[in-house]
Tab-separated table of C-alpha atoms in Angstrom:
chain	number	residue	atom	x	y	z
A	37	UNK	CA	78.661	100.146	90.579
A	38	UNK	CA	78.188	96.987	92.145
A	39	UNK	CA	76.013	97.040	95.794
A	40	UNK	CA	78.122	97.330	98.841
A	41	UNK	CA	77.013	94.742	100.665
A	42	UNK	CA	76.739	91.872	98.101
A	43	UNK	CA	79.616	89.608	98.306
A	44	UNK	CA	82.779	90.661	96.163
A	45	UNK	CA	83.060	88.309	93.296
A	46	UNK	CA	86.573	88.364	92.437
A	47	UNK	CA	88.515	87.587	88.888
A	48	UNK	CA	91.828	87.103	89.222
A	49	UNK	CA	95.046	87.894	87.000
A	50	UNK	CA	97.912	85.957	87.584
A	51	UNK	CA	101.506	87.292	86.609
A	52	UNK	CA	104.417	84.570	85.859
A	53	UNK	CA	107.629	84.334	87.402
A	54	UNK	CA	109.002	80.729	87.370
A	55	UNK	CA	109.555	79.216	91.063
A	56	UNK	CA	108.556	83.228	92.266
A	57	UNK	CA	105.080	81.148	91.379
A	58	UNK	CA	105.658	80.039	94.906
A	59	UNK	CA	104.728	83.326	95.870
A	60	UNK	CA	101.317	83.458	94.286
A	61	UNK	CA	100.633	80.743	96.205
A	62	UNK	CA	101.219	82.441	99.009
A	63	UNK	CA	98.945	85.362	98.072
A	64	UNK	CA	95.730	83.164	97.024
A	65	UNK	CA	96.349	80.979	100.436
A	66	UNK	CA	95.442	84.281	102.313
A	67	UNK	CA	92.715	85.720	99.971
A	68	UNK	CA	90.891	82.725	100.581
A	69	UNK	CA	90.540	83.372	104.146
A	70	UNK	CA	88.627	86.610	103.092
A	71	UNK	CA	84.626	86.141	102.452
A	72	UNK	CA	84.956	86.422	98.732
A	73	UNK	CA	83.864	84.429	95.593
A	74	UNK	CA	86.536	83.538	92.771
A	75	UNK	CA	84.359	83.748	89.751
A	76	UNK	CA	87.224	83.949	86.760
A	77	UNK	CA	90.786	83.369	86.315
A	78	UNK	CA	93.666	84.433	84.031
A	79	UNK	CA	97.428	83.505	84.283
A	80	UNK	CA	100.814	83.272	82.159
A	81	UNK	CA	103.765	80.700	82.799
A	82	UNK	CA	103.455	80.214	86.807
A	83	UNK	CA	100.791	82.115	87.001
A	84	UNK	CA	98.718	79.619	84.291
A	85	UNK	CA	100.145	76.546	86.505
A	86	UNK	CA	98.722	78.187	89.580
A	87	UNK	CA	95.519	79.093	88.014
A	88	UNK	CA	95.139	75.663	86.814
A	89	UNK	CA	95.296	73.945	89.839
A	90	UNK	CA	93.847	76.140	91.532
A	91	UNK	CA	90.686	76.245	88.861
A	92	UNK	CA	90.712	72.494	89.023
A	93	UNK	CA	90.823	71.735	92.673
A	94	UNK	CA	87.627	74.899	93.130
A	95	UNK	CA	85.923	72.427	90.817
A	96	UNK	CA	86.730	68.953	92.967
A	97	UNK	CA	86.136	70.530	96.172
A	98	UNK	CA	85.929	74.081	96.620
A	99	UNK	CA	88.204	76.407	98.210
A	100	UNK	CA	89.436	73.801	100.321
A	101	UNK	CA	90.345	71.457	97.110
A	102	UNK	CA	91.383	74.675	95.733
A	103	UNK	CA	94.033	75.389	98.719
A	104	UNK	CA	94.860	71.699	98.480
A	105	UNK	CA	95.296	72.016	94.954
A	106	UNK	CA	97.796	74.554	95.025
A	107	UNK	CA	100.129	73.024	97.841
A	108	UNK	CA	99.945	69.656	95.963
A	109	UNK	CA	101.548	71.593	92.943
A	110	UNK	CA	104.481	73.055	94.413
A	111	UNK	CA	105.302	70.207	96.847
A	112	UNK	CA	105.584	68.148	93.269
A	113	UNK	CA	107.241	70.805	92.089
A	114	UNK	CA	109.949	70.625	94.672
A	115	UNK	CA	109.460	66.579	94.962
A	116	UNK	CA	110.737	66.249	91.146
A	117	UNK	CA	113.292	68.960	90.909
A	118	UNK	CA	116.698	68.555	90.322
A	119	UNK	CA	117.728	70.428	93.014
A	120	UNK	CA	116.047	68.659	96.099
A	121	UNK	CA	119.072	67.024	97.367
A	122	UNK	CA	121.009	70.283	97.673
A	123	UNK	CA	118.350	71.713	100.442
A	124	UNK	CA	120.597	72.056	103.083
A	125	UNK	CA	119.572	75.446	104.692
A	126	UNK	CA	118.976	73.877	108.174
A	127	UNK	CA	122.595	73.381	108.960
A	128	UNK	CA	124.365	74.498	105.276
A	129	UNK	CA	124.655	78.285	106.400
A	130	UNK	CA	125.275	81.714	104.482
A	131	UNK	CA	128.285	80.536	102.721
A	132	UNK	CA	126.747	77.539	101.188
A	133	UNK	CA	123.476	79.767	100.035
A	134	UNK	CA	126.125	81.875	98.817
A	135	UNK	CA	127.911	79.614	97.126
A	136	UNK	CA	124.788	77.501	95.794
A	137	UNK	CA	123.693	80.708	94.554
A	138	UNK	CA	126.464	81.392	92.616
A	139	UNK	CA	126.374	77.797	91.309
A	140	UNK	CA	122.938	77.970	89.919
A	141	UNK	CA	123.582	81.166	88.769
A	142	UNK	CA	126.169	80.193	86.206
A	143	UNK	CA	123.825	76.983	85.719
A	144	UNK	CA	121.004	79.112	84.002
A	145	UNK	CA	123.822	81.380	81.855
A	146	UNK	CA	124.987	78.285	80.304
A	147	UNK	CA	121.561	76.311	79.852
A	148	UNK	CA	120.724	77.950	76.929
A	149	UNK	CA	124.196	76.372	75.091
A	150	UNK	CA	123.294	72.896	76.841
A	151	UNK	CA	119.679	72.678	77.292
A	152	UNK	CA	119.345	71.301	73.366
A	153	UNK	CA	121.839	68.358	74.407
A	154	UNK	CA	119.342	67.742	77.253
A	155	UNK	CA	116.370	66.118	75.600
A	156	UNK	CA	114.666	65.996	79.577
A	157	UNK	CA	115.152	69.255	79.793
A	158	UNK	CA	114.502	70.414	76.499
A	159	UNK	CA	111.112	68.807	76.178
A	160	UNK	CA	109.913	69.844	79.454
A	161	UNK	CA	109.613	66.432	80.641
A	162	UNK	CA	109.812	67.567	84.414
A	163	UNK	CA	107.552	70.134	84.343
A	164	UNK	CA	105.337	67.987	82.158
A	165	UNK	CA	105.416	65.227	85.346
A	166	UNK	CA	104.780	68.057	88.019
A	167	UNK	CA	101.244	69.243	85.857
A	168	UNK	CA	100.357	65.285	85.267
A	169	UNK	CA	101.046	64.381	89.031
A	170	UNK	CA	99.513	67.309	90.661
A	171	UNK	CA	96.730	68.827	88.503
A	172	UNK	CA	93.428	67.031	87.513
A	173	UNK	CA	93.282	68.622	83.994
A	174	UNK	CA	89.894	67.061	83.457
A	175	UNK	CA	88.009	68.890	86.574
A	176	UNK	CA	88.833	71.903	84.606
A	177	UNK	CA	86.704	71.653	81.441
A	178	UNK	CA	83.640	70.756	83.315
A	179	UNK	CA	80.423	72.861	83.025
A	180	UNK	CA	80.533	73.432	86.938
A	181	UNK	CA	84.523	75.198	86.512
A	182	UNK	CA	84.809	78.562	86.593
A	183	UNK	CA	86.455	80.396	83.722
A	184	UNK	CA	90.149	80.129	82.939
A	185	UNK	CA	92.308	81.408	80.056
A	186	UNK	CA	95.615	80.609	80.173
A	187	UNK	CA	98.232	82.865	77.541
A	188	UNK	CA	101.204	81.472	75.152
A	189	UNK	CA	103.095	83.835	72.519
A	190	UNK	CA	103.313	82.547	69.466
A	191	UNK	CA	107.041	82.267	68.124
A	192	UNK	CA	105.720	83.333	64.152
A	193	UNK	CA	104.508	86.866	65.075
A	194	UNK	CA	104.858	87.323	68.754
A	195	UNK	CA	101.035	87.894	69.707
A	196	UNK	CA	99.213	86.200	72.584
A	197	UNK	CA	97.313	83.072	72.332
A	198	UNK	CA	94.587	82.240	74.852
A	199	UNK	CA	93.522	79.217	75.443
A	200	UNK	CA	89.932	78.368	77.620
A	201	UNK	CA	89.182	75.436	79.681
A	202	UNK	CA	88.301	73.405	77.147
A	203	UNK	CA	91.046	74.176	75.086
A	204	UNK	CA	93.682	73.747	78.237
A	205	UNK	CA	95.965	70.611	77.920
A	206	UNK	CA	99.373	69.598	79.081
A	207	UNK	CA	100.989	71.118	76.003
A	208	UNK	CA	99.169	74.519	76.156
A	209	UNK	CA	100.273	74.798	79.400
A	210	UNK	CA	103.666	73.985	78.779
A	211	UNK	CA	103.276	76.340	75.825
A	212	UNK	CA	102.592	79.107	78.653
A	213	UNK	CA	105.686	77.979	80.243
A	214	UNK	CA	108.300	77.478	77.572
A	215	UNK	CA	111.042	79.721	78.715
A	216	UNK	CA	112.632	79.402	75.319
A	217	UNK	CA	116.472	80.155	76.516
A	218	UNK	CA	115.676	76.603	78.407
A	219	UNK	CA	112.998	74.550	76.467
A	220	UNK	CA	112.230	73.716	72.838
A	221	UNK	CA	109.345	75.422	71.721
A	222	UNK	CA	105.955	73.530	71.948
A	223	UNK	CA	104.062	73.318	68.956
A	224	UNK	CA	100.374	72.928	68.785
A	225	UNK	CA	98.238	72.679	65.880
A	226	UNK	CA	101.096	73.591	63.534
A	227	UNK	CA	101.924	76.371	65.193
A	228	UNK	CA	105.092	77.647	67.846
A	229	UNK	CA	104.555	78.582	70.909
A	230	UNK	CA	106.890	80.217	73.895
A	231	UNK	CA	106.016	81.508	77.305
A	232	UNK	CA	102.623	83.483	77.957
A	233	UNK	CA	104.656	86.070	79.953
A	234	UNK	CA	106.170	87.549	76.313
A	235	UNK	CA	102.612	88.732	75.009
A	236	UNK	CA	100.167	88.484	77.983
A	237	UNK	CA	101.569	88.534	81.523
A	238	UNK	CA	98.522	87.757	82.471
A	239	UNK	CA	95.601	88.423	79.928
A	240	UNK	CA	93.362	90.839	81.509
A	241	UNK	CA	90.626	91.549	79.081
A	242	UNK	CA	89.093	87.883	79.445
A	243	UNK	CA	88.226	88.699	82.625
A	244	UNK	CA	86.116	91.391	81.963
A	245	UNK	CA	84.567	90.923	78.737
A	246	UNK	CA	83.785	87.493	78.883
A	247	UNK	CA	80.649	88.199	80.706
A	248	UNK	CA	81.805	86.588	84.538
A	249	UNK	CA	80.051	89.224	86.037
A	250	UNK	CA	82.943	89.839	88.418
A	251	UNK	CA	82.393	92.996	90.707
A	252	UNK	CA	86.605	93.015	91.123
A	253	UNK	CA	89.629	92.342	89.059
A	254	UNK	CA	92.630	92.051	91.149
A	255	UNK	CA	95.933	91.439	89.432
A	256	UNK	CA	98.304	89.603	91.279
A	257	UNK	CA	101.906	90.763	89.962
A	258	UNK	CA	104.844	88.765	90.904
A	259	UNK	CA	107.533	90.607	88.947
A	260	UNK	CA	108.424	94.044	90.583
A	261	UNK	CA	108.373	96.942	88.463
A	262	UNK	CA	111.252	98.477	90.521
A	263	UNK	CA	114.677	97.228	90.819
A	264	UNK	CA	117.050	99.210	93.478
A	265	UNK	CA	120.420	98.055	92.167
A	266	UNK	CA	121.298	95.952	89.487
A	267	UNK	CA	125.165	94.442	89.343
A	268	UNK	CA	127.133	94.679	86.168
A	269	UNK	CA	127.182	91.008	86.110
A	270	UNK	CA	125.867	89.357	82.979
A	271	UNK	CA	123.510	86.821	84.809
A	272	UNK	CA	122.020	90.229	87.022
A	273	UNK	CA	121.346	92.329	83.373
A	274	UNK	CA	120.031	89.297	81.589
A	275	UNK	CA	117.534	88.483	84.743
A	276	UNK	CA	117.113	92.360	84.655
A	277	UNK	CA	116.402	92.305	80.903
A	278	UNK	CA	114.079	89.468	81.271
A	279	UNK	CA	111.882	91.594	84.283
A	280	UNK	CA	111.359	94.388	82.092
A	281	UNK	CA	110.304	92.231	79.100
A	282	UNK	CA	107.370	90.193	81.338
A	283	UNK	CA	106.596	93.538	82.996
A	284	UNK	CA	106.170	95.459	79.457
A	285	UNK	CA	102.758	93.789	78.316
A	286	UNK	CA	101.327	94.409	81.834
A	287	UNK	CA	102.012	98.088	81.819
A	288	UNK	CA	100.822	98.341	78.398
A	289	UNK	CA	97.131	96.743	79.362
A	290	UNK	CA	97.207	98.729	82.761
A	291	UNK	CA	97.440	101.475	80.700
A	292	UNK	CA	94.690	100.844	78.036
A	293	UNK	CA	93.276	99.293	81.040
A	294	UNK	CA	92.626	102.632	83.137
A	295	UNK	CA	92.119	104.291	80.076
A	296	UNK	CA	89.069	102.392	78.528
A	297	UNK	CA	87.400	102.556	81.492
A	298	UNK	CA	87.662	106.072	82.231
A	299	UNK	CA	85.953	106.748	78.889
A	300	UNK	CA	83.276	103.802	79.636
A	301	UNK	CA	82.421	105.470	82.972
A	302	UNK	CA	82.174	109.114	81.556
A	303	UNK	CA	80.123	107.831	78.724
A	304	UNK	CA	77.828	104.502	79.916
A	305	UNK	CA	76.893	102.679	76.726
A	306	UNK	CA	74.299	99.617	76.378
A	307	UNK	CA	76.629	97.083	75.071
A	308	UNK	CA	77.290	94.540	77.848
A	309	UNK	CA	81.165	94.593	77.838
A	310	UNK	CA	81.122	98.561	78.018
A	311	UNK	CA	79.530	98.106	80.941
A	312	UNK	CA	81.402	95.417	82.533
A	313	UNK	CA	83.980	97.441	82.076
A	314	UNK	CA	82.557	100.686	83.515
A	315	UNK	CA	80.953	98.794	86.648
A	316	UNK	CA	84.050	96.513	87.438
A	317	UNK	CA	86.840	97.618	90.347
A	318	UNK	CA	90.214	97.125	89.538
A	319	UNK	CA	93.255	96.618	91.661
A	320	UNK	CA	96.619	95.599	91.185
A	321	UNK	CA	98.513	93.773	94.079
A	322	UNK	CA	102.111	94.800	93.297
A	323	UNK	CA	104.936	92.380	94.086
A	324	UNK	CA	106.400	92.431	97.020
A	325	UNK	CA	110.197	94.720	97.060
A	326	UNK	CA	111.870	91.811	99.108
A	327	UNK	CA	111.408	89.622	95.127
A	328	UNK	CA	113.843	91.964	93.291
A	329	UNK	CA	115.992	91.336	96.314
A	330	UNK	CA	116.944	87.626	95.913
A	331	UNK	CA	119.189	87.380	92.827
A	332	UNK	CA	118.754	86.397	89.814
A	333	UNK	CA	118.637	82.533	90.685
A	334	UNK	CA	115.706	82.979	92.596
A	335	UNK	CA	113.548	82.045	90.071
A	336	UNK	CA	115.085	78.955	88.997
A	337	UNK	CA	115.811	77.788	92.619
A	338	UNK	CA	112.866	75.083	93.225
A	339	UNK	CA	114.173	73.966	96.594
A	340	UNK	CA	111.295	73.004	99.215
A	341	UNK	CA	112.737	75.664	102.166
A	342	UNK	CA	112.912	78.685	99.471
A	343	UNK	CA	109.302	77.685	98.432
A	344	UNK	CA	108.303	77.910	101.702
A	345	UNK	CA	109.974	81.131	102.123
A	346	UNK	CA	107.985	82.804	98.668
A	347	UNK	CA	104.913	81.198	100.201
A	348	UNK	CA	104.930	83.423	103.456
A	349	UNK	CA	106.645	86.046	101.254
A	350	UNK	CA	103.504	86.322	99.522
A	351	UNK	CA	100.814	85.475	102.686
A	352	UNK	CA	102.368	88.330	104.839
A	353	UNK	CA	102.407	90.736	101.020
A	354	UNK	CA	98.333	89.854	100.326
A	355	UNK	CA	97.629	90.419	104.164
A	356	UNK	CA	99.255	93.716	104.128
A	357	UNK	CA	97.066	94.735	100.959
A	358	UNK	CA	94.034	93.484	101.939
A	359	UNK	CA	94.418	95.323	105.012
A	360	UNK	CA	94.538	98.668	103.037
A	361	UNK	CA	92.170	97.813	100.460
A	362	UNK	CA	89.881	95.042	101.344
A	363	UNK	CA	86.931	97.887	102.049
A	364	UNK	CA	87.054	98.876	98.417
A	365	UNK	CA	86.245	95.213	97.037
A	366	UNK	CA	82.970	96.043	94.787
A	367	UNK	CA	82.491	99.627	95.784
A	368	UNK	CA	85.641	101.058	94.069
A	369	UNK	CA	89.007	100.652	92.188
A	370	UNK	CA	92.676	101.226	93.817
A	371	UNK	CA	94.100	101.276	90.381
A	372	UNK	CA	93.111	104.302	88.539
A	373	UNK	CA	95.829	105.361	87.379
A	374	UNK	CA	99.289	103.899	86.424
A	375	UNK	CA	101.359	103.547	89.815
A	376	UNK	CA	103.536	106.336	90.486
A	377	UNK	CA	107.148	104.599	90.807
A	378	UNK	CA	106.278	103.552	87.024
A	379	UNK	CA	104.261	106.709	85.365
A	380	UNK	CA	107.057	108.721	86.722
């Protein structure tokens, strides 16, 4: 295991989730305050857009540019949406969220009959403007970045796709963010691509093999695995349907996850990523309950004041885990076994 009192060096997994994105902003804002190194990163659909900037803005100017980089992305994110003119929580009250909800709701059901008729939106021109406006996309393939592998599913066969700094562009990441019930798919090299969050939500065993020499892996999920009450209404099961799908591939490399490693540390073996694997902590910072709690527009809803609100969401969630678990960066792993709400 790694020494106790060298400095945790941290690689981090980050889940998608659409604007819940805002959220992982909120939890890398307050892991930066801890004394820890970022030394790798991994991320699907918002989590890939979040890893980018934040990969690119280490590189300009350390975890300051990295916290810049972040807030730079979601206020463009909120500056070019659609939506901005409708943020009217300061004097709108519960009705109009109510309504509004309801509105954008029944928005997303029919974008999938529309979107085609919609070249902006089918193309991902918006999204497209956000990365070019926000993200320095060159900072990222220099020698000085740290690692990042960003995930897309290919539409021929369904498997993941990673791509590496040098390998990231504007279409690969809009590749890992092709919702593809919204936006054409994005081809690349003669090949389909839809969102990362199908096949890899995020990649995990980049992070580990690669040879980062990362003491921790934390995975930052966004997605809840738990729902406490889902309507009968057919936006709530398709949102439901649509959880469960970008939660399956994470379970299934949790699972192989806690499994290869058990073997690796019961059995050490010479070959360097055996022992990465053996010597690494792992942790999982679930998603907060109160983001199965805010209907299925929530993720869609790119408003600056609901930002905001998955932004603290997600400082007061990673300041309530690190609280509990910060002692056990590089000495030992909270995840060792599937948690219980989902193994049972």
């Amino acid at each position: 295991m790694k020494k106790s009192a060298e400095r945790p060096r941290i690689a981090l997994a980050l889940q998608g989730g659409g604007a819940h994105g805002a959220y992982g902003w909120g939890v890398l804002e307050r892991l930066m305050e801890e004394d820890v190194d970022v030394v790798a990163v991994s991320g699907a659909s918002a989590g890939a857009l979040n890893g980018t900037a934040f990969v690119a803005g280490l590189a300009n100017g350390g975890r300051d540019g990295a916290l810049a980089g972040l807030e730079r992305l979601w206020r463009t994110v909120s500056d070019e949406s659609p939506l901005k003119s409708f943020d009217m929580q300061t004097w709108g009250g519960p009705m109009y969220e109510k309504w509004y909800s309801g509105s954008l709701e029944f928005s997303k059901l029919m974008s999938r009959y529309v979107a085609p008729l919609m070249p902006q939106l089918h193309d991902m021109r918006q999204l497209r403007r956000v990365v070019r406006r926000s993200i320095d996309l060159a900072a990222i393939k220099r020698p000085d970045a740290i690692p990042l592998h960003i995930a897309a599913t290919r539409v021929s066969n369904g498997a993941a796709r990673l791509f590496a700094n040098r390998e990231i562009t504007l279409d690969a990441i809009m590749a890992s963010a092709c919702l593809p019930d919204m936006f054409a798919a994005v081809e690349i090299d003669g090949e389909k691509y839809w969102d990362g969050g199908f096949s890899a939500n995020p990649a995990l065993e980049p992070l580990l093999l690669d040879g980062t020499d990362a003491s921790d892996l934390l995975i930052v999920q966004i997605t809840p695995f738990l729902s406490d009450e889902v309507s009968h209404s057919v936006t709530s099961i398709m949102a439901r349907m649509s959880d469960i799908s970008f939660n399956a591939c994470l379970l299934r490399d949790l699972k192989a996850l806690t499994d290869a490693q058990e073997v690796a540390r019961r059995a050490p073996s010479a070959t360097p990523a055996t022992r990465a694997l053996a010597h690494t902590s792992i942790h999982l910072m679930e998603a907060a309950p109160d983001l199965a709690n805010r209907g299925p527009s929530s993720k869609i809803d790119t408003r600056w004041s609901k930002i905001q609100e998955l932004r603290a969401i997600g400082r007061e969630a990673a300041g309530e885990w690190l609280s509990a678990h910060r002692q056990a960066f590089g000495r030992r792993s909270t995840l060792t076994e599937l948690p219980d709400t989902v193994a049972s």
